[in-house]
Structure formats: structure tokens, C-alpha cells
Amino acid sequence: RNVTSFQKRGPRASGTNDSGPRLVSIAGTRPSVRNGQLLVSTGLPALDQLLGGGLAVGTVLLIEEDKYNIYSPLLFKYFLAEGIVNGHTLLVASAKEDPANILQQIGPVSSSRFGHYYDASKRMPQELIEASNWHGFFLPEKISSTLKVEPCSLTPGYTKLLQFIQNIIYEEGFDGSNPQKKQRNILRIGIQNLGSPLWGDDICCAENGGNSHSLTKFLYVLRGLLRTSLSACIITMPTHLIQNKAIIARVTNLSDIVVGLESFIGSERETNPLYKDYHGLIHIRQIPRLNNLICDESDVKDLAFKLKRKLFTIERLHLPPDLSDTVSRSSKMDLAESAKRLGPGCGMMAGGKKHLDF
């Protein structure tokens, strides 16, 4: 008989014969190899790797929208699609588009144990969406035009949304106070275009508006709800439209993870041959250090993304070497400037004054 140091766990002190694992076993989750924190996938395996394995339960992922809001909705839908595939409960909130229409635009999935790949050119089967458990919050249907707004309080849209989220968490037992009838599950919360004028907020219209603290109050209360429940949240926000930079700093501090998308559309880089293989840059501005007072910053600065017909991919930005004398002076200057901005991670040799010799 082989001798092993592993022993089967005995009965619990409560007298039950359940000898299951210590961590909660929920479909579509896995423990972090660093601290044992329960993780869910963002729906994009490459982003999961950058965030240390996935999105921790009880945290907020903030996506800074690209200028024309073309690529950030894809990350939003990937997060929701991952929930549908794993049987998680969804809560979709938007002031622009009906949540039912958002779910109809989610692409099908390819097989994977944790973090799937989604075809952006196709749609998920209708029967799979209908079988999922989801709740929609469409702001125009929740707010009446005769609603009175109290001074120095949250905007009506934020108040209604917080009440809606709180009710779902408590009524369906995601807070743990009322045990869920079925197997324990994860609540995935997706909030689209938060902070935009569609939500009744004026931070995008004026530097010092009357509702300058409504967004930060909302995030503060939301994070309190998430910390005490089996839930994870993704928020897309048009930070490029926010006039007051101090508000952006406060929003960043109230978020656990901040990822910014910078699209090349409408910029000089769109026609620059140095960036011809990419559609934009992705900035990991903040990654979580759970149970700590401060958040960490990613040491990976030179990341780019591109959208193929079927797949959204993230990879290191590799600039071509300046080997030819026929390269224009403007291209050389762009190459040197890009190398300086990216730092030691990429292209330092290309930023020098001398050509590369082989």
C-alpha cells in the first residue's frame, strides 16, 4: 500500500458528514493561486491573465470607454456572455439601450474551462439566452418625468439603480443572509455608460456641476453591497468626457480595477504604418490588492488590442525596427517617441540615434 501525506477530511464539528472543500464550489469560478480569493472570468482570457487570473468576487471592474464607444461594449458583452455560459445570474443596467437588446447581441462561445472565447461576428443561440436568469434595468422605464429631485442627494437614476441591485442581492440570497434555494451562484452586474448625461449626471457637461458628488456616492454604496455578497460588477464609463479631473481620480480610487481603452480611430495613429496591425491601446491603470489599503499598478505598459473577425485579442505592442534608409523622417520620429512613451518594455533600441547593425 502506498503511503501518502494527503488525508481525507473528516466530518465537520457541526456533526454533518459533508466533507467538501473549504472554498465555495460554484460553476465558472476558481480560487486565486495567490490568496485563495474566489475569481470569475471577465469573458476575455487575455484580460484575466493581466488581472492575476480573473475578476475577484466582490470587486468592481471599471472600463474607460474609447472615444467612439466601439470596443468597450465588446468587453461588456463578453462579461455577460461568460455569465450565461456558466449559469450565473445577470443584472444588466443601461440608460441607453434596453438590456434585452444587449443580450441579443452576445456572440456564441467556444469550449474552455475558465474564460471562453466568443465569436463577435455571430449571435448566441436564443434558447441559451432564454434559459438564463437575468434582470434588466432600463432607466427610461424606471424614472418618471414628474419625479422631484432632492438637493445634495444622488440623482434619481442612481438611487433607483442602487435600490434595484440591493433588492436582487437580498431577495435571491446573494448576501448569504437567506440561503439560496438552489446551489449557490454568482451575480454578475453590468452597468453601461455610467456617468453619462443619459443617467441624469452633469459631470460630462460642466466642470463643477450640481451633481459632482453623485457618481462617487453611488460607487461608494455599490462597493459596499458587492463586498458583502457573491457578486462582481463591470462598469463602462466615458471618462474622456468628464470635465473635472478630480472626479476621475475619485472614481479610480473607488474602483478595484481600472482598464482604459484608447482607439486609433480618428487619430494620427490610424494611418501610421507603425500601428497598422492594431486597433488601439489598452491601459491597465489599476489592479487590486485585496485586503490592503492601496491598489497596485501593473508593470506592463505596452499593450495593444486588435479585433479580428471573430476575436478580440490583447498582446504586447511590438514596433518594427528602423532598418531602412527609405523610412520617412516623420516615421522615425514617431518610432522614437513611441519607444520613449512605452518605456523599457518595448522598442528601446529603436529609439536610439543610431541604426541597428547586423
Coordinates of C-alpha atoms in Angstrom, one line a residue:
R1 CA 0.0 0.0 0.0
N2 CA 1.4 3.4 -1.0
V3 CA 1.9 5.8 1.9
T4 CA 0.8 9.4 1.2
S5 CA 0.7 12.6 3.3
F6 CA -2.7 13.5 2.0
Q7 CA -5.6 12.7 4.3
K8 CA -9.3 12.8 3.6
R9 CA -11.0 15.5 5.6
G10 CA -13.2 14.2 8.4
P11 CA -16.7 15.2 9.5
R12 CA -17.2 18.8 10.5
A13 CA -17.6 19.9 14.0
S14 CA -21.3 20.5 13.4
G15 CA -21.9 16.8 13.1
T16 CA -22.6 16.7 9.4
N17 CA -20.9 14.2 7.2
D18 CA -20.2 16.7 4.4
S19 CA -16.5 16.6 3.7
G20 CA -16.5 19.0 0.7
P21 CA -13.8 21.6 0.0
R22 CA -13.4 24.6 2.2
L23 CA -13.9 27.0 -0.7
V24 CA -17.4 27.5 -2.1
S25 CA -17.7 25.4 -5.3
I26 CA -19.6 27.4 -7.8
A27 CA -19.6 26.8 -11.6
G28 CA -17.5 29.3 -13.5
T29 CA -15.3 30.2 -10.6
R30 CA -11.8 29.2 -9.3
P31 CA -9.6 30.2 -6.4
S32 CA -6.8 32.6 -6.9
V33 CA -3.4 30.9 -6.7
R34 CA -2.1 34.0 -4.8
N35 CA -4.5 34.4 -2.0
G36 CA -7.3 31.9 -2.4
Q37 CA -9.8 34.7 -3.3
L38 CA -12.7 33.4 -5.4
L39 CA -12.4 34.5 -9.1
V40 CA -14.7 34.8 -12.0
S41 CA -13.6 35.3 -15.6
T42 CA -14.1 38.6 -17.4
G43 CA -15.0 36.7 -20.5
L44 CA -11.7 37.6 -22.1
P45 CA -8.9 35.1 -21.2
A46 CA -6.1 37.5 -22.1
L47 CA -7.6 40.1 -19.7
D48 CA -7.9 37.5 -17.0
Q49 CA -4.2 36.9 -17.2
L50 CA -3.4 40.6 -16.9
L51 CA -5.6 40.9 -13.8
G52 CA -3.9 38.0 -12.0
G53 CA -6.2 35.2 -13.0
G54 CA -9.6 36.8 -13.2
L55 CA -12.0 39.2 -11.5
A56 CA -12.3 38.7 -7.8
V57 CA -15.8 38.2 -6.4
G58 CA -16.9 41.4 -4.6
T59 CA -14.9 43.8 -6.8
V60 CA -15.7 46.5 -9.4
L61 CA -14.0 46.5 -12.8
L62 CA -14.1 49.9 -14.5
I63 CA -13.7 50.1 -18.2
E64 CA -12.8 53.6 -19.5
E65 CA -14.6 53.8 -22.8
D66 CA -12.8 54.5 -26.0
K67 CA -13.7 57.8 -27.7
Y68 CA -16.3 56.5 -30.1
N69 CA -17.5 53.7 -27.8
I70 CA -16.8 51.0 -30.3
Y71 CA -14.7 48.5 -28.4
S72 CA -15.8 48.9 -24.8
P73 CA -19.3 47.4 -25.4
L74 CA -17.5 44.3 -26.6
L75 CA -15.8 43.8 -23.2
F76 CA -19.1 44.5 -21.6
K77 CA -20.8 41.8 -23.6
Y78 CA -18.0 39.3 -23.1
F79 CA -18.5 39.6 -19.3
L80 CA -22.3 39.0 -19.7
A81 CA -21.8 36.1 -22.1
E82 CA -19.4 34.4 -19.7
G83 CA -22.2 34.5 -17.1
I84 CA -24.8 33.0 -19.4
V85 CA -22.5 30.1 -20.3
N86 CA -21.7 29.3 -16.6
G87 CA -25.3 29.7 -15.4
H88 CA -24.7 32.9 -13.4
T89 CA -27.4 35.3 -12.6
L90 CA -27.2 38.6 -14.6
L91 CA -28.2 42.1 -13.8
V92 CA -27.9 44.4 -16.8
A93 CA -28.4 48.2 -16.3
S94 CA -28.4 50.8 -19.1
A95 CA -29.8 54.2 -19.8
K96 CA -29.2 54.0 -23.5
E97 CA -30.2 50.5 -24.7
D98 CA -32.8 48.0 -23.5
P99 CA -31.0 45.2 -21.6
A100 CA -32.9 42.6 -23.6
N101 CA -31.4 44.0 -26.8
I102 CA -27.9 43.9 -25.3
L103 CA -28.3 40.2 -24.6
Q104 CA -29.4 39.6 -28.1
Q105 CA -26.1 40.9 -29.4
I106 CA -23.9 38.5 -27.5
G107 CA -21.8 36.1 -29.6
P108 CA -21.6 32.3 -29.3
V109 CA -18.9 30.6 -27.3
S110 CA -16.1 28.1 -27.9
S111 CA -15.2 25.5 -25.3
S112 CA -13.0 26.3 -22.4
R113 CA -13.0 25.5 -18.6
F114 CA -12.5 29.1 -17.4
G115 CA -12.7 32.1 -19.6
H116 CA -14.3 31.3 -23.0
Y117 CA -13.7 32.7 -26.5
Y118 CA -16.6 34.5 -28.2
D119 CA -17.3 35.0 -31.9
A120 CA -18.0 38.7 -32.3
S121 CA -19.4 38.2 -35.7
K122 CA -22.3 35.8 -34.7
R123 CA -25.0 35.7 -32.0
M124 CA -25.5 33.3 -29.1
P125 CA -28.4 30.8 -29.6
Q126 CA -31.7 32.2 -28.5
E127 CA -32.6 29.2 -26.3
L128 CA -29.5 29.7 -24.3
I129 CA -30.4 33.3 -23.5
E130 CA -34.0 32.4 -22.7
A131 CA -32.8 29.7 -20.3
S132 CA -30.6 32.2 -18.4
N133 CA -31.7 34.0 -15.2
W134 CA -31.3 37.8 -15.8
H135 CA -32.7 41.0 -14.6
G136 CA -32.8 44.2 -16.6
F137 CA -32.8 47.8 -15.5
F138 CA -33.6 50.3 -18.3
L139 CA -33.6 53.8 -16.9
P140 CA -36.3 55.4 -19.1
E141 CA -38.7 52.8 -17.8
K142 CA -37.8 53.4 -14.1
I143 CA -37.9 57.2 -14.0
S144 CA -41.0 59.3 -14.4
S145 CA -40.8 62.9 -15.7
T146 CA -42.6 64.3 -12.6
L147 CA -40.1 62.9 -10.1
K148 CA -38.9 65.5 -7.6
V149 CA -35.2 65.7 -7.0
E150 CA -33.9 66.4 -3.5
P151 CA -30.9 68.7 -3.2
C152 CA -27.5 67.2 -2.2
S153 CA -28.6 63.7 -2.9
L154 CA -28.0 61.0 -5.5
T155 CA -29.5 61.5 -8.9
P156 CA -32.9 59.7 -9.3
G157 CA -31.3 57.2 -11.8
Y158 CA -28.5 56.3 -9.3
T159 CA -31.0 55.9 -6.4
K160 CA -33.3 53.7 -8.4
L161 CA -30.4 51.5 -9.6
L162 CA -29.0 51.0 -6.1
Q163 CA -32.4 50.0 -4.8
F164 CA -32.8 47.6 -7.7
I165 CA -29.4 46.0 -7.1
Q166 CA -30.0 45.8 -3.4
N167 CA -33.3 44.1 -3.8
I168 CA -31.9 41.5 -6.2
I169 CA -29.0 40.7 -3.8
Y170 CA -31.2 40.3 -0.7
E171 CA -34.2 38.6 -2.4
E172 CA -32.2 36.0 -4.2
G173 CA -29.8 35.3 -1.3
F174 CA -26.5 36.5 -2.8
D175 CA -25.7 38.2 0.5
G176 CA -25.7 34.9 2.4
S177 CA -28.3 36.0 5.0
N178 CA -31.0 34.0 3.3
P179 CA -29.6 30.7 1.9
Q180 CA -30.3 30.3 -1.7
K181 CA -32.9 27.6 -2.6
K182 CA -30.7 26.1 -5.3
Q183 CA -26.9 25.7 -5.5
R184 CA -25.0 28.9 -4.6
N185 CA -24.5 31.1 -7.6
I186 CA -22.8 34.3 -8.7
L187 CA -24.5 37.6 -9.5
R188 CA -22.8 39.4 -12.4
I189 CA -23.7 43.1 -12.6
G190 CA -23.1 45.1 -15.8
I191 CA -23.7 48.9 -15.8
Q192 CA -23.3 50.6 -19.2
N193 CA -22.3 54.3 -19.8
L194 CA -22.4 55.2 -16.1
G195 CA -21.8 58.9 -15.5
S196 CA -23.1 60.0 -18.9
P197 CA -25.9 62.6 -19.3
L198 CA -28.3 59.8 -20.0
W199 CA -28.1 58.9 -16.3
G200 CA -29.1 62.4 -15.3
D201 CA -25.5 63.3 -14.4
D202 CA -23.9 66.6 -15.4
I203 CA -20.2 65.7 -14.8
C204 CA -19.7 65.4 -18.6
C205 CA -21.3 68.8 -19.2
A206 CA -19.7 71.1 -16.7
E207 CA -16.5 71.1 -14.6
N208 CA -18.4 72.0 -11.4
G209 CA -21.9 70.7 -11.8
G210 CA -24.6 70.4 -9.2
N211 CA -24.3 66.6 -9.1
S212 CA -20.5 66.4 -8.9
H213 CA -20.6 64.0 -5.9
S214 CA -23.5 61.8 -7.1
L215 CA -21.3 59.4 -9.0
T216 CA -18.8 58.9 -6.2
K217 CA -21.5 58.4 -3.7
F218 CA -23.1 55.8 -6.0
L219 CA -19.8 53.9 -6.3
Y220 CA -19.2 54.0 -2.6
V221 CA -22.6 52.4 -1.8
L222 CA -22.3 49.9 -4.7
R223 CA -18.9 48.7 -3.5
G224 CA -20.3 48.2 0.0
L225 CA -23.0 45.9 -1.5
L226 CA -20.5 44.0 -3.5
R227 CA -18.2 43.4 -0.6
T228 CA -20.9 41.6 1.3
S229 CA -22.3 39.4 -1.5
L230 CA -21.4 36.8 -4.1
S231 CA -21.3 39.3 -6.9
A232 CA -19.0 41.0 -9.4
C233 CA -19.5 44.2 -11.4
I234 CA -18.3 45.7 -14.6
I235 CA -18.9 49.4 -15.4
T236 CA -18.2 51.2 -18.6
M237 CA -17.7 55.0 -18.2
P238 CA -17.0 57.8 -20.7
T239 CA -14.1 59.2 -18.7
H240 CA -12.8 61.2 -21.7
L241 CA -15.9 63.4 -21.4
I242 CA -15.6 64.1 -17.7
Q243 CA -14.5 67.7 -17.3
N244 CA -13.2 67.6 -13.8
K245 CA -10.1 65.5 -13.4
A246 CA -10.5 65.4 -9.6
I247 CA -13.7 63.4 -10.2
I248 CA -11.8 60.9 -12.4
A249 CA -9.3 60.4 -9.6
R250 CA -12.0 59.8 -7.0
V251 CA -13.8 57.3 -9.4
T252 CA -10.5 55.5 -9.8
N253 CA -10.0 55.2 -6.1
L254 CA -13.5 53.8 -5.6
S255 CA -12.9 51.1 -8.3
D256 CA -10.9 48.0 -7.7
I257 CA -9.7 47.5 -11.3
V258 CA -9.4 50.2 -13.9
V259 CA -8.8 49.4 -17.6
G260 CA -8.7 52.1 -20.3
L261 CA -9.2 51.7 -24.0
E262 CA -7.6 54.1 -26.4
S263 CA -8.8 53.6 -30.0
F264 CA -6.8 54.7 -33.0
I265 CA -9.9 55.7 -34.9
G266 CA -9.8 59.4 -35.8
S267 CA -6.2 59.8 -34.6
E268 CA -2.9 60.1 -36.5
R269 CA -2.0 56.6 -35.4
E270 CA -4.8 55.2 -37.6
T271 CA -2.8 55.9 -40.7
N272 CA 0.6 55.4 -39.1
P273 CA 2.3 52.3 -40.5
L274 CA 3.8 51.7 -37.1
Y275 CA 0.4 50.7 -35.7
K276 CA -1.1 49.1 -38.8
D277 CA -1.5 45.7 -37.1
Y278 CA -3.5 47.1 -34.1
H279 CA -6.8 48.9 -33.5
G280 CA -5.8 50.6 -30.2
L281 CA -4.0 50.6 -26.9
I282 CA -5.2 49.1 -23.7
H283 CA -4.1 50.6 -20.4
I284 CA -4.1 48.7 -17.1
R285 CA -4.3 51.7 -14.8
Q286 CA -5.1 49.9 -11.6
I287 CA -5.1 46.3 -10.4
P288 CA -6.5 45.2 -7.0
R289 CA -4.5 44.3 -3.9
L290 CA -7.3 42.9 -1.8
N291 CA -7.3 43.3 2.0
N292 CA -4.8 46.2 1.6
L293 CA -5.2 49.9 1.9
I294 CA -3.8 50.8 -1.5
C295 CA -4.1 49.3 -5.0
D296 CA -1.2 48.1 -7.2
E297 CA -0.2 49.3 -10.6
S298 CA 0.5 47.0 -13.5
D299 CA 4.1 46.8 -14.6
V300 CA 3.0 46.0 -18.2
K301 CA 2.6 49.3 -20.0
D302 CA 3.0 48.4 -23.7
L303 CA -0.3 46.6 -24.5
A304 CA -2.3 46.9 -27.7
F305 CA -5.6 45.3 -28.9
K306 CA -6.9 44.3 -32.2
L307 CA -10.3 43.0 -33.3
K308 CA -10.3 40.2 -35.8
R309 CA -13.5 39.0 -37.5
K310 CA -14.1 36.6 -34.6
L311 CA -11.8 37.5 -31.8
F312 CA -10.8 40.4 -29.6
T313 CA -7.1 39.9 -28.7
I314 CA -4.7 41.7 -26.4
E315 CA -0.9 41.4 -26.9
R316 CA 2.3 43.2 -26.3
L317 CA 2.9 46.1 -28.7
H318 CA 5.8 45.3 -30.9
L319 CA 7.1 48.2 -33.0
P320 CA 9.1 47.3 -36.2
P321 CA 12.8 48.1 -36.2
D322 CA 14.1 51.1 -38.2
L323 CA 16.3 49.3 -40.7
S324 CA 15.8 51.1 -43.9
D325 CA 17.1 54.5 -45.1
T326 CA 13.9 55.0 -47.1
V327 CA 11.8 55.3 -43.9
S328 CA 10.5 58.9 -43.7
R329 CA 11.7 61.3 -41.1
S330 CA 8.2 61.5 -39.6
S331 CA 8.0 57.8 -39.2
K332 CA 11.4 57.8 -37.4
M333 CA 10.3 60.5 -35.1
D334 CA 7.0 58.6 -34.3
L335 CA 9.0 55.5 -33.6
A336 CA 11.4 57.2 -31.2
E337 CA 8.5 59.0 -29.5
S338 CA 6.6 55.7 -29.1
A339 CA 9.7 53.9 -27.7
K340 CA 10.2 56.7 -25.1
R341 CA 6.5 56.6 -24.0
L342 CA 6.4 52.8 -23.8
G343 CA 9.5 52.6 -21.6
P344 CA 11.8 49.7 -21.2
G345 CA 9.2 47.1 -22.2
C346 CA 9.4 47.7 -25.9
G347 CA 11.4 49.4 -28.6
M348 CA 14.2 51.0 -26.6
M349 CA 16.7 50.1 -29.3
A350 CA 14.6 51.7 -31.9
G351 CA 14.5 55.0 -30.0
G352 CA 18.3 55.5 -30.3
K353 CA 20.1 57.8 -32.7
K354 CA 22.0 55.0 -34.4
H355 CA 20.6 52.4 -36.8
L356 CA 20.6 48.8 -35.9
D357 CA 23.5 46.8 -37.3
F358 CA 23.6 43.1 -38.0

